[in-house]
Tab-separated table of C-alpha atoms and ligand atoms in Angstrom:
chain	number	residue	atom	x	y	z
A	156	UNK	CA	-0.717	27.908	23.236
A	157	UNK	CA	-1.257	24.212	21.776
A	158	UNK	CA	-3.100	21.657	24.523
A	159	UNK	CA	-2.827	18.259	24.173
A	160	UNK	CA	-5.476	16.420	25.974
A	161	UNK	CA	-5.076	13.006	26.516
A	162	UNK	CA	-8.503	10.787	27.395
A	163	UNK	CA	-8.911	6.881	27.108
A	164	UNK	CA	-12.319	5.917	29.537
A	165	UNK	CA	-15.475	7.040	29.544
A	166	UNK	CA	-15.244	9.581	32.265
A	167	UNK	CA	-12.535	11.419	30.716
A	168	UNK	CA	-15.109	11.918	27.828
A	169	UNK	CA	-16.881	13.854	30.013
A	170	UNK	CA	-14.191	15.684	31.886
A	171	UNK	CA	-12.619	16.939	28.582
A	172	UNK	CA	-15.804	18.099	27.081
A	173	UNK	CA	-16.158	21.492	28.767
A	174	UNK	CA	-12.627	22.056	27.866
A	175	UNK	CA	-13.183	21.189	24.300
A	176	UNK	CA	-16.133	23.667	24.248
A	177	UNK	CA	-13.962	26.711	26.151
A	178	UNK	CA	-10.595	26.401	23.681
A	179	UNK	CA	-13.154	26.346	20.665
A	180	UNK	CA	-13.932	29.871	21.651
A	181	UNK	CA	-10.189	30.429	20.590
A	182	UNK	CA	-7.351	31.820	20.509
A	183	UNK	CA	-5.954	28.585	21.794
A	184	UNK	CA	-4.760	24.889	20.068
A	185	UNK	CA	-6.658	22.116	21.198
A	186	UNK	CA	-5.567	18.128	19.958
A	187	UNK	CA	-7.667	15.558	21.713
A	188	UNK	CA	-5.580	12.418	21.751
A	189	UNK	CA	-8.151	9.167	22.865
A	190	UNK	CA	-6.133	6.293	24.288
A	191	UNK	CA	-8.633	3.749	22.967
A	192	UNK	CA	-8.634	2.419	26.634
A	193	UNK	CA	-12.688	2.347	25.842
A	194	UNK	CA	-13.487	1.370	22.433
A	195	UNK	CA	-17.161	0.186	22.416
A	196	UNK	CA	-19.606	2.587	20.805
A	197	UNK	CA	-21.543	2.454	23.972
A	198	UNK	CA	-18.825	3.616	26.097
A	199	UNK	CA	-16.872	5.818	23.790
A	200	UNK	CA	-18.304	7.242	20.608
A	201	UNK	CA	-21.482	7.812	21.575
A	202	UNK	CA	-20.056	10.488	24.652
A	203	UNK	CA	-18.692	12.681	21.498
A	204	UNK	CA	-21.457	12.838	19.796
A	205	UNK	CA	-24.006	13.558	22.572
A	206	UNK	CA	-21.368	16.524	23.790
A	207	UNK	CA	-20.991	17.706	20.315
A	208	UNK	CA	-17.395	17.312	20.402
A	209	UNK	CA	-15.320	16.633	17.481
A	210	UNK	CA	-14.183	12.978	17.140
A	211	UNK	CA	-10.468	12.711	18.506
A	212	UNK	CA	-7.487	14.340	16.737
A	213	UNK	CA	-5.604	11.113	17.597
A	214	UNK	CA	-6.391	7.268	18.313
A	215	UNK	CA	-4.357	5.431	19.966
A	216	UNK	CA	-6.016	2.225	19.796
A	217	UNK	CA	-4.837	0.398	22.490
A	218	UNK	CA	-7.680	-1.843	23.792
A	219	UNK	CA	-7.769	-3.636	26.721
A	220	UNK	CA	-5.152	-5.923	28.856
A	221	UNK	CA	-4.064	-6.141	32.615
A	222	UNK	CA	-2.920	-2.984	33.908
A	223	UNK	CA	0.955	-3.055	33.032
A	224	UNK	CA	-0.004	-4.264	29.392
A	225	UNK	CA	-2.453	-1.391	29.216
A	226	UNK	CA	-0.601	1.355	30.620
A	227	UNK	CA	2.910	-0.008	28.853
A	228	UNK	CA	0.718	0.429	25.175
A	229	UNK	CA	-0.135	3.570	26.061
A	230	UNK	CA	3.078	4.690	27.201
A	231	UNK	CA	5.065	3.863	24.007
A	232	UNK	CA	2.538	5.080	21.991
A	233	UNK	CA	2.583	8.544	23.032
A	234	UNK	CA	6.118	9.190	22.973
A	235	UNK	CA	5.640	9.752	18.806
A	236	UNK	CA	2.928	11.705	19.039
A	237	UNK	CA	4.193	14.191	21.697
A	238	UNK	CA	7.260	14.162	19.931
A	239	UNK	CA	5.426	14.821	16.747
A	240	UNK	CA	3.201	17.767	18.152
A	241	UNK	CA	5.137	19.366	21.168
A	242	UNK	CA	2.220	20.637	23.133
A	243	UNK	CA	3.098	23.475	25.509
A	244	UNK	CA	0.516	21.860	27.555
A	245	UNK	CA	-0.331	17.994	28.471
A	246	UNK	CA	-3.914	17.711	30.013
A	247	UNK	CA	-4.943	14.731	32.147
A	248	UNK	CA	-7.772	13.972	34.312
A	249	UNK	CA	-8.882	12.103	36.870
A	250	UNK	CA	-7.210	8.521	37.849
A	251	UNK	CA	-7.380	5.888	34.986
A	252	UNK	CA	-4.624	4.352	33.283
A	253	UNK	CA	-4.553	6.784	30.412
A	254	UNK	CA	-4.380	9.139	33.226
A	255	UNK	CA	-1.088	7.755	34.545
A	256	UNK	CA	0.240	6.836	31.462
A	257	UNK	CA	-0.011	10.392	30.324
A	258	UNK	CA	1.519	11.867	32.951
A	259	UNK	CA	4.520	9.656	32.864
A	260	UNK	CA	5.094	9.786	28.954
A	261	UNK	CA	5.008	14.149	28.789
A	262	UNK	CA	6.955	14.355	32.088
A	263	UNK	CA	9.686	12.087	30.637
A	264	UNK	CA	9.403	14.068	27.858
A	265	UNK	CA	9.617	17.272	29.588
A	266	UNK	CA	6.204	18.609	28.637
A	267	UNK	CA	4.524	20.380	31.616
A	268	UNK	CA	1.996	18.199	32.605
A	269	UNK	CA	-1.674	19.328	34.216
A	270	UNK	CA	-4.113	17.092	36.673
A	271	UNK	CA	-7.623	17.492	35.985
A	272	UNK	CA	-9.609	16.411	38.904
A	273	UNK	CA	-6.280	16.564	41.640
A	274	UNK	CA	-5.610	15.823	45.146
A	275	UNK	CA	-8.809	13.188	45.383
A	276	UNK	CA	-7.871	10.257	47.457
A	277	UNK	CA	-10.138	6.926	48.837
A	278	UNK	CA	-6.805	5.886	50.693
A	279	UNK	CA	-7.489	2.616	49.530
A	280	UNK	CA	-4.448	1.621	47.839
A	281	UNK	CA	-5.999	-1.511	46.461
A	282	UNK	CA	-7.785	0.643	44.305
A	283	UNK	CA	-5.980	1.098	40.450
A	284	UNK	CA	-7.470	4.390	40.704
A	285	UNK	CA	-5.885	5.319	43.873
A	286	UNK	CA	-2.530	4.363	42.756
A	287	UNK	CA	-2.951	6.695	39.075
A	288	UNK	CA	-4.182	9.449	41.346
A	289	UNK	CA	-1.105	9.688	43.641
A	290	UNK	CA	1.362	9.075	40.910
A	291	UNK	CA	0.408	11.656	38.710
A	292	UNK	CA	-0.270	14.569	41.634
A	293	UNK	CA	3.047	13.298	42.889
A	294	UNK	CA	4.358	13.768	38.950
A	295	UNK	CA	2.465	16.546	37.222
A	296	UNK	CA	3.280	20.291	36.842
A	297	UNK	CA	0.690	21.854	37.773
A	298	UNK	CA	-2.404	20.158	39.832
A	299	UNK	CA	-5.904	21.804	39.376
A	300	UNK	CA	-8.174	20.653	42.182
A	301	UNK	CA	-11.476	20.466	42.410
A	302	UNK	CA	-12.470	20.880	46.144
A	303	UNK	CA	-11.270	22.444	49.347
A	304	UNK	CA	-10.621	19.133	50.857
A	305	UNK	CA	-8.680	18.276	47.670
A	306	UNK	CA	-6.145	21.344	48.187
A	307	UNK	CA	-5.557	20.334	52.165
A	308	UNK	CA	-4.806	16.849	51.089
A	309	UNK	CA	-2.622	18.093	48.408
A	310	UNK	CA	-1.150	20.618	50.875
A	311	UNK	CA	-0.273	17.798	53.519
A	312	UNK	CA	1.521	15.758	50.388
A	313	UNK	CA	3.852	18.882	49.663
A	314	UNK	CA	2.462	19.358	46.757
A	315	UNK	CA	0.501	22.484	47.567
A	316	UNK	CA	2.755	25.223	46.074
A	317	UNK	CA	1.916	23.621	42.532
A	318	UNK	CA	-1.942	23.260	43.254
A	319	UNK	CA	-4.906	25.851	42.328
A	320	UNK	CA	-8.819	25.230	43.400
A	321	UNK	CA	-10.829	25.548	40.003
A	322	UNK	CA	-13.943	23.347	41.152
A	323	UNK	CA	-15.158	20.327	39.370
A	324	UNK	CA	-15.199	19.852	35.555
A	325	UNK	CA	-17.910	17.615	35.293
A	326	UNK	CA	-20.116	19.546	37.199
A	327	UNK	CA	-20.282	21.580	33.966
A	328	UNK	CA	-21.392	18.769	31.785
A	329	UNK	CA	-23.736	17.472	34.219
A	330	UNK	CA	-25.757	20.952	34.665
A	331	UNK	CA	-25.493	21.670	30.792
A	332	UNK	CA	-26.455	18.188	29.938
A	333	UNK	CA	-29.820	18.378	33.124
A	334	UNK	CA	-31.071	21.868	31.176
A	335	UNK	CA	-30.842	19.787	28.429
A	336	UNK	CA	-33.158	16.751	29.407
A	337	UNK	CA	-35.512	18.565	31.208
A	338	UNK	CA	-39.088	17.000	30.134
A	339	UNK	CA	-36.764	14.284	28.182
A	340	UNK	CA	-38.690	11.033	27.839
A	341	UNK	CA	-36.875	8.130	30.177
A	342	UNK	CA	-35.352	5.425	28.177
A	343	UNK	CA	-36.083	2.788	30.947
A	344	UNK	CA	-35.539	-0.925	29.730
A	345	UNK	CA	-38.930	-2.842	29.044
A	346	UNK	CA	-40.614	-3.769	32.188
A	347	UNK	CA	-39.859	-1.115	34.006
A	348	UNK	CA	-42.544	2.042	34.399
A	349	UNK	CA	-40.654	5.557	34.575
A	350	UNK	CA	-43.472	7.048	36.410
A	351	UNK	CA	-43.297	4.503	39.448
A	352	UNK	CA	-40.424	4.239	41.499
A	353	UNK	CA	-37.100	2.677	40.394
A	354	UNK	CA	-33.151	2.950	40.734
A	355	UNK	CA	-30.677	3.295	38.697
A	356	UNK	CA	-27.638	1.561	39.531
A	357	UNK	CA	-24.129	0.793	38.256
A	358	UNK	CA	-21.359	-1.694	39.238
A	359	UNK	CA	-18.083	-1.710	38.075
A	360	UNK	CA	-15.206	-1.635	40.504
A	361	UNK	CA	-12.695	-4.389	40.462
A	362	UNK	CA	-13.200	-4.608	44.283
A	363	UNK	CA	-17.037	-5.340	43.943
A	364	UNK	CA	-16.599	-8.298	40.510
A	365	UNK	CA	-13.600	-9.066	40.472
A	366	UNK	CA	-13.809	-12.300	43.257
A	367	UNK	CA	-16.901	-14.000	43.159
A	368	UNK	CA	-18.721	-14.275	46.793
A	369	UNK	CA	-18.517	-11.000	46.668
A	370	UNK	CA	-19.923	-10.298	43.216
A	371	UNK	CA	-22.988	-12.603	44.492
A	372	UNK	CA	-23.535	-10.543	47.511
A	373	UNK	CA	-23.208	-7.461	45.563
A	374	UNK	CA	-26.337	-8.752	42.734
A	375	UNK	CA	-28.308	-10.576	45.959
A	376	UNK	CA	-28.276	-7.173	47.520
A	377	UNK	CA	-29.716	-5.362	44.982
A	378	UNK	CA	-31.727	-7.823	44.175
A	379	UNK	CA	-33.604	-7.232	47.464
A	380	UNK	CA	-34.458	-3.427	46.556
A	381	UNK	CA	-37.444	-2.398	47.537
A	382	UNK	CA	-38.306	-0.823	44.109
A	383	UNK	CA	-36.723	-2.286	40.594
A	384	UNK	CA	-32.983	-1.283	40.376
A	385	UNK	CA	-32.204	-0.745	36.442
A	386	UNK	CA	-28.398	-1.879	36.245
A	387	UNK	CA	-26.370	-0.266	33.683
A	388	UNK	CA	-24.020	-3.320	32.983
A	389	UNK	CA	-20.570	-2.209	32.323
A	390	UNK	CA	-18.281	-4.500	30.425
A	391	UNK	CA	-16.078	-5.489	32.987
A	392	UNK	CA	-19.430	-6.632	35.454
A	393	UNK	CA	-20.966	-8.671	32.634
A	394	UNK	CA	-17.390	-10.519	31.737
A	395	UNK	CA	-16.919	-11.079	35.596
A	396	UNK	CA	-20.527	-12.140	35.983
A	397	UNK	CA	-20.423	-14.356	33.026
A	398	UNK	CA	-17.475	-15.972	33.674
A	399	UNK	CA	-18.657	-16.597	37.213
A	400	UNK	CA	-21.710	-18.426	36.784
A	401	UNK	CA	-23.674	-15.504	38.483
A	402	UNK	CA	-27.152	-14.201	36.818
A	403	UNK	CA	-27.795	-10.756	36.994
A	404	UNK	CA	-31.209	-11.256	36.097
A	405	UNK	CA	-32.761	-11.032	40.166
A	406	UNK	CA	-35.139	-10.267	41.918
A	407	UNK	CA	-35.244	-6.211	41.873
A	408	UNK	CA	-32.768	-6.039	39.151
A	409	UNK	CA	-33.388	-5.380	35.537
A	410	UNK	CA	-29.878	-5.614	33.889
A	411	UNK	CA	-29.531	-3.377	30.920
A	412	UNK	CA	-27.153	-1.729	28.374
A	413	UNK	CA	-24.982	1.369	29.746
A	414	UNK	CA	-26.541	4.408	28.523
A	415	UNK	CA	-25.606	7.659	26.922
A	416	UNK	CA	-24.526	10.140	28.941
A	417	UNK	CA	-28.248	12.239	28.417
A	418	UNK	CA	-30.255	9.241	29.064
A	419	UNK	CA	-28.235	8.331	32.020
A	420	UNK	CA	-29.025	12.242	33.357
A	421	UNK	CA	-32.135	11.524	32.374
A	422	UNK	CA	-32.914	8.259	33.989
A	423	UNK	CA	-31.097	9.736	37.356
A	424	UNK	CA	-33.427	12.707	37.337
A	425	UNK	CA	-36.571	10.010	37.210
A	426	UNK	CA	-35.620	7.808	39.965
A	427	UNK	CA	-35.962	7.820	43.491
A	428	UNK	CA	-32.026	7.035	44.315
A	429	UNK	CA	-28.734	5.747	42.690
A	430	UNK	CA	-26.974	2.904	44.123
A	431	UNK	CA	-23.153	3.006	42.850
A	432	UNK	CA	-19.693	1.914	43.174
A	433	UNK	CA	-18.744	4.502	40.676
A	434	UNK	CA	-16.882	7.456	41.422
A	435	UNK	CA	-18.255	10.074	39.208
A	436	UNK	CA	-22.384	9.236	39.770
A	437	UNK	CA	-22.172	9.293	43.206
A	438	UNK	CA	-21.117	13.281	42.572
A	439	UNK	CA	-23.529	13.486	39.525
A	440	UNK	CA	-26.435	12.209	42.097
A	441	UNK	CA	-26.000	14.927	44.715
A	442	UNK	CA	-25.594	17.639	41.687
A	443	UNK	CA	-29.097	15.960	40.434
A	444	UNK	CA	-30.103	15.915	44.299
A	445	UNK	CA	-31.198	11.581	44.126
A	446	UNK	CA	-30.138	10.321	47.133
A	447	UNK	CA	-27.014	8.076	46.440
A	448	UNK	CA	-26.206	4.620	47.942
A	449	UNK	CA	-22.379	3.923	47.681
A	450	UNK	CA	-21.503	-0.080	47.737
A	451	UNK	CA	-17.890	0.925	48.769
A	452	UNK	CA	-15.824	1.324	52.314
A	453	UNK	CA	-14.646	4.693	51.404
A	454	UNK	CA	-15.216	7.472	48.544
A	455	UNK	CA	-13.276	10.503	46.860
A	456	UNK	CA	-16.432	12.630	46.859
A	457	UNK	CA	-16.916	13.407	50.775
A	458	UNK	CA	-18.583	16.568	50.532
A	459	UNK	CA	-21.913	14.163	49.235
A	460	UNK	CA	-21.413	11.814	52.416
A	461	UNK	CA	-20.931	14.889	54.762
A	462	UNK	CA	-24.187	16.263	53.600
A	463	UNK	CA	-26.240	13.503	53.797
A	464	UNK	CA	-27.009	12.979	50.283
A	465	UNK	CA	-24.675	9.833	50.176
A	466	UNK	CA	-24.204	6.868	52.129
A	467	UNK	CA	-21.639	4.453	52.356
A	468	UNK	CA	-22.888	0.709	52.089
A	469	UNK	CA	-19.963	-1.726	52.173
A	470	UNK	CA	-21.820	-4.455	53.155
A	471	UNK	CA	-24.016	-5.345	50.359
A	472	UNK	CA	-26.530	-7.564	52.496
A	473	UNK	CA	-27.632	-3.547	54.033
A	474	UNK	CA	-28.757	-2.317	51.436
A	475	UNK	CA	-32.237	-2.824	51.515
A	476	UNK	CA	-32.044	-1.205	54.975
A	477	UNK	CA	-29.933	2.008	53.772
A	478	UNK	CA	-32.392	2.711	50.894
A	479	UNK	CA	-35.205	2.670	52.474
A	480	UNK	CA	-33.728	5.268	54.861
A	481	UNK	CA	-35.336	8.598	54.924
A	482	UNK	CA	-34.970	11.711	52.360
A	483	UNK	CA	-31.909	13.495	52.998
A	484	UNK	CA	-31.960	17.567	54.104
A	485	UNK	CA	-32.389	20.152	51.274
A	486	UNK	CA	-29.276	21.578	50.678
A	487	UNK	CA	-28.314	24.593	48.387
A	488	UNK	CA	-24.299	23.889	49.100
A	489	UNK	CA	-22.418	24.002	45.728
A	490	UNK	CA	-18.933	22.111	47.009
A	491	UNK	CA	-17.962	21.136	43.247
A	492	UNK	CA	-17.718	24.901	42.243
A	493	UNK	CA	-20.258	27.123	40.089
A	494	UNK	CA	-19.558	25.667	36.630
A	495	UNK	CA	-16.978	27.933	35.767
A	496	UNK	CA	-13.994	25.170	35.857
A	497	UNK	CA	-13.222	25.002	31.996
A	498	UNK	CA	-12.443	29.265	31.919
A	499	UNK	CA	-10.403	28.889	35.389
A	500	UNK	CA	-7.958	26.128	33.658
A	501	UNK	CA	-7.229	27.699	30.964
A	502	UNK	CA	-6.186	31.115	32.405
A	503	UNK	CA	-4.468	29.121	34.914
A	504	UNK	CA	-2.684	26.975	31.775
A	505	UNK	CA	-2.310	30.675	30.099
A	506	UNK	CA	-0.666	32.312	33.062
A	507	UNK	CA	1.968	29.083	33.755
A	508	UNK	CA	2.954	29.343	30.224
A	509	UNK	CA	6.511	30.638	29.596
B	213	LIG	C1	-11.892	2.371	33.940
B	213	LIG	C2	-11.165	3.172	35.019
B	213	LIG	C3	-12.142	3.539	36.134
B	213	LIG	C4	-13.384	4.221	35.585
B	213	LIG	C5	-14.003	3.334	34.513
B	213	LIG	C6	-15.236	3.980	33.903
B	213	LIG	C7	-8.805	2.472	35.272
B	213	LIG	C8	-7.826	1.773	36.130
B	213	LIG	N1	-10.101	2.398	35.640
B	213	LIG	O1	-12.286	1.136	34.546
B	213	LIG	O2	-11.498	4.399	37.052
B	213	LIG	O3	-14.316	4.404	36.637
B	213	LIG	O4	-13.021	3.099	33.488
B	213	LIG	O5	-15.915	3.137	33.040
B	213	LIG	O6	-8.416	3.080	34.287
B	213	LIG	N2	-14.205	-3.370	28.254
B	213	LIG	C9	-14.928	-3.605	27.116
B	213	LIG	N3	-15.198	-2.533	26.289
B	213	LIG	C10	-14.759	-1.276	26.560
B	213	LIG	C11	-14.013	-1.058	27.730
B	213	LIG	C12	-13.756	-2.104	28.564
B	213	LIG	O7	-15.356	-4.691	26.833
B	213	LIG	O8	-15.046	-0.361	25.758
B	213	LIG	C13	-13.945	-4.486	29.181
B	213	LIG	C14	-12.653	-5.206	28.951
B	213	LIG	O9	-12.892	-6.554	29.131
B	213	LIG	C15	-11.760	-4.709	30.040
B	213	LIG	C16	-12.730	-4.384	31.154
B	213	LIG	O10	-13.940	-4.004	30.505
B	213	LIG	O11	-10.802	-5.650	30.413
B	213	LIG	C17	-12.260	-3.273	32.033
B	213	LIG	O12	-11.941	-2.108	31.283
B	213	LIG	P1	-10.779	-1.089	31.763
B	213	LIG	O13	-10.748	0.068	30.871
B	213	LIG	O14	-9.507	-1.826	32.010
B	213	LIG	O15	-11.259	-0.601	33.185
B	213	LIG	P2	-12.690	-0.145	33.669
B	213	LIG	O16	-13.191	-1.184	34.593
B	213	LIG	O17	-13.585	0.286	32.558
């Protein structure tokens, strides 16, 4: 069986990693095609080498742009390489545009087509993310989901006859990567002492830079932490913040560089909470059991809400109030599956193929 996996943003780099490590036990193809979507070293290259996982079969190259420019690059430039390699299998995950895009280019081309990561919704259909996630369900072959709420949603969309539970990928990578740490030196930037209390935060979300009084409350909130919040600047925040005028030097908040995806475990497992708009650290938190503050009206991850590990903080002028709230229960609930997600897709790939 050849599988084409097709990956583009940094949390597909993580999502694909456990699959890359499975297929390599053989008997199975494996061509890793990378979008380009993310091209700095910080938020691409660095992800393969801390997984060990061989650098892409195929580059895309296709950089940034506004959605339709993004998703129209990647679009045309698959067609030659499916065409080239006819995979019996396309894999996606999650809900970026090379997510989309790679559903739509193999579907067109009549390769089956499999969602990583299915049947998650924020019903917020202002989100990009929202929109790639209902497409592709709504367009892929077979939809591999990772939660028991994610197989009723998918069930009340129809979709349910071409759905299978397998649990969550990442939650692989996260608890191979947390063995892996353990008694890891923090790489916390200067200023900041890794034995005290601190944060770690990230901010991201077109909703939260995108328009600028509500960039400012997002930064003034943090800024009024009661412990320093180290902010792992994605691209897209400094651009927005730079272009806006807005200093992300405050109070609280030490900006800093995004890290690998160790040191980010790492720095998780130090601090005393995560504040987020991100989808995947809000799950990573409650796998690392750090209380997670989400700066968001909704999430995909309700399982981490419903237990009390996360909390939803739309209004950004709360959060000093939220995270200074009190410990959340223990919990031994495993929602996001054992970490056997990687074996469970392929025999579920293996047992679809004709
Ligand atoms: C994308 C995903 C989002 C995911 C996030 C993880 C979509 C619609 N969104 O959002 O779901 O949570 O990745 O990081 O696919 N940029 C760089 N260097 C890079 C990458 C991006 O400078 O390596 C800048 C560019 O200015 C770009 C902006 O960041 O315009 C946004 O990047 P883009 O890939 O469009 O979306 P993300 O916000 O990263």
């Amino acid at each position: 069986m050849k599988i084409m996996s097709i990956v583009g943003a940094r949390p597909e780099f993580l999502q694909v990693a456990p699959l890359c490590w499975e297929i390599a036990r053989g008997p199975h193809q494996h061509l890793v095609v990378h979008t380009g979507q993310h091209y700095d070293r910080l938020m691409s290259d660095v992800f393969f080498e801390d997984l060990r996982l061989p650098p892409p079969d195929i580059m895309l190259g296709v950089g940034s742009g506004s959605h339709g420019v993004q998703t129209g690059r990647i679009l045309a430039a698959l067609d030659p390489v499916l065409e080239q390699h006819q995979p019996d299998w396309v894999v996606v995950f999650g809900d970026t545009n090379s997510t989309v895009a790679g559903t739509l280019a193999a579907v067109k081309m009549h390769v089956p087509v499999a969602h990583v990561e299915a049947g998650l919704r924020s019903f917020n259909r202002r989100m990009p993310e929202e929109i790639n996630r209902v497409v592709t369900d709504h367009a892929a072959d077979l939809l591999l989901a990772p939660t028991v709420g994610a197989m009723e949603q998918l069930a009340r969309e129809g979709l349910g006859a071409k759905a299978i539970q397998v649990g969550d990928i990442k939650t692989e990578v996260t608890y191979a990567i947390r063995d892996a740490v353990q008694g890891r030196v923090v790489r916390l930037p200067e200023g900041v002492d890794p034995s005290a209390p601190y944060y770690v935060a990230t901010i991201h979300r077109a909703e939260n830079t995108d328009e600028p009084a509500r960039l400012r409350a997002v930064i003034a909130g943090m800024a009024a932490a009661p412990h320093p919040v180290v902010l792992l600047a994605h691209p897209r925040l400094l651009d927005r913040a730079a272009t806006q005028g807005i200093d992300l030097r405050q109070g609280s908040i030490v900006p800093t560089d995004p890290l690998a995806y160790p040191d980010m475990v790492a720095a998780v497992l130090g601090s005393v909470g995560v504040v987020t708009d991100s989808g995947g650290l809000q799950k990573e938190a409650f796998l690392l059991r750090r209380p997670c503050t989400t700066v968001r009206t909704e999430t995909e991850w309700v399982e981490t809400v419903d237990l009390g590990w996360n909390v939803l903080c739309p209004d950004p002028s709360r959060l000093r109030a939220v995270l200074s709230r009190a410990a959340p229960p223990p919990t031994s609930a495993e929602p996001y599956g054992a970490g056997d997600t990687a074996r469970q897709i392929i025999a579920a790939l293996e047992s679809k193929v004709a």
